[in-house]
Amino acid sequence: ICGFVGVNMVVASCYAVEFAQSSYRIIGMAAFILCGYFGLFAVNSLAWAILATAGWRWFIVILTAPGILAVLLALYLPESPRYYCVHGEQDKAMAAVRFMARLNKKEIPADVRMVCHKDEDTGSYRELFSRKHLRSTIGLSIIFSTNIFAEYGIVLFLPLYFSSNVCGVGEEIPKHTCTTLSQSDLLDLSLASLSTMIGSILALISAHLIGRLYPIRVSTFLQALFSGLLFICLSKTATVWQATFFRFFIAANNAFIWIIMPETYPTSIRSTAMGMLNATAKIGGFLGTGSVFLFFYIDPKINIGCFFGCVLFGVIGTLIFNQKTKEADLTDT
């Protein structure tokens, strides 16, 4: 059930992008990304603070409470004016804009009108896989799916590693037993999740100052480097730091991806593209967690090899994707 609720992230990202002016879109996506990683950090920190005393049931109850506020806020959200525009419904688009103005305590003159034209290619997969967008679609699919494979996989891998008390690639094979995470383990997970916030912030800064294409290539290469370093087992502390840097670059790549996606496609196919790319990413996430389930208790080295090989495939994806999207001129509405 929680997995199905998670589709809200895809819908919310498309919704937020359509409300942002092209020149300010990076700011909107930055807020979206940082809120997501702040939530991840907050969950890990809350687990460290109360899980031992409150237990899992109350922990989950506390985590679901913000969802009630989200539902209430969603009742006040207008439909996207861009969505109405590309469907040729200019009266509804104008009504949505006026509603937004009232929420922001602004006034729009009564004689202001909006001219919209229906786009026949709205949501077209044919356009998405046309020669114009094919290379970008393939490249982004590879980058996103391999990155989420690594992200979901390492999120499941680390608690198992900590509770098994083995050095991720140690000589001993972990035993399949039910154990609890210590406060030290929960603190390590919190610190590792903190690195995701830092990674996303630095990615947003570099995207603004340098661009998108070259930073994501460098970040993916460094991600592959730190995934490979997990094969080297010096101590538990060293492995925790290696995994922390690995998650740092995973978060940085996610930030780049979320910035690049809306800048790559025009409004008419943007929601379709982002939905399809998120679907491929979720497949990667399923395979990432599935690989940990299948291989961790056989040998953690296999999981690390999966991470390393998958990220190398992601490096190839960054070479396939060759579109510089910063300040790109898109046919937009």
Coordinates of C-alpha atoms in Angstrom, one line a residue, residues 4 8 43 62 85 92 95 107 109 111-112 123 184 188 196 207 210 220 224 232 234 247 251 275 303 315-316 330:
F4 CA 1.2 2.7 -4.3
N8 CA 2.3 10.9 -5.4
V43 CA 12.9 9.5 9.3
I62 CA 4.1 9.3 13.8
C85 CA -3.7 25.1 -22.0
K92 CA -10.4 26.8 -17.2
A95 CA -9.8 30.4 -13.9
E107 CA -5.2 40.7 -8.4
P109 CA -7.4 42.7 -14.2
D111 CA -10.0 42.1 -19.0
V112 CA -6.9 39.8 -19.0
G123 CA 1.2 12.9 -24.0
S184 CA 24.9 3.1 17.1
D188 CA 25.2 5.6 11.4
T196 CA 22.2 12.8 0.8
A207 CA 24.0 22.8 -11.8
I210 CA 28.4 25.0 -14.2
T220 CA 28.3 9.2 -11.8
A224 CA 31.1 4.1 -9.4
I232 CA 38.0 -2.9 0.3
L234 CA 39.5 -1.9 6.4
R247 CA 25.0 7.8 -1.0
A251 CA 21.7 11.9 -4.1
G275 CA 6.1 9.4 -15.6
N303 CA 25.6 -7.1 -3.9
V315 CA 28.2 6.0 -16.6
I316 CA 27.4 4.7 -20.1
L330 CA 12.0 24.8 -25.4

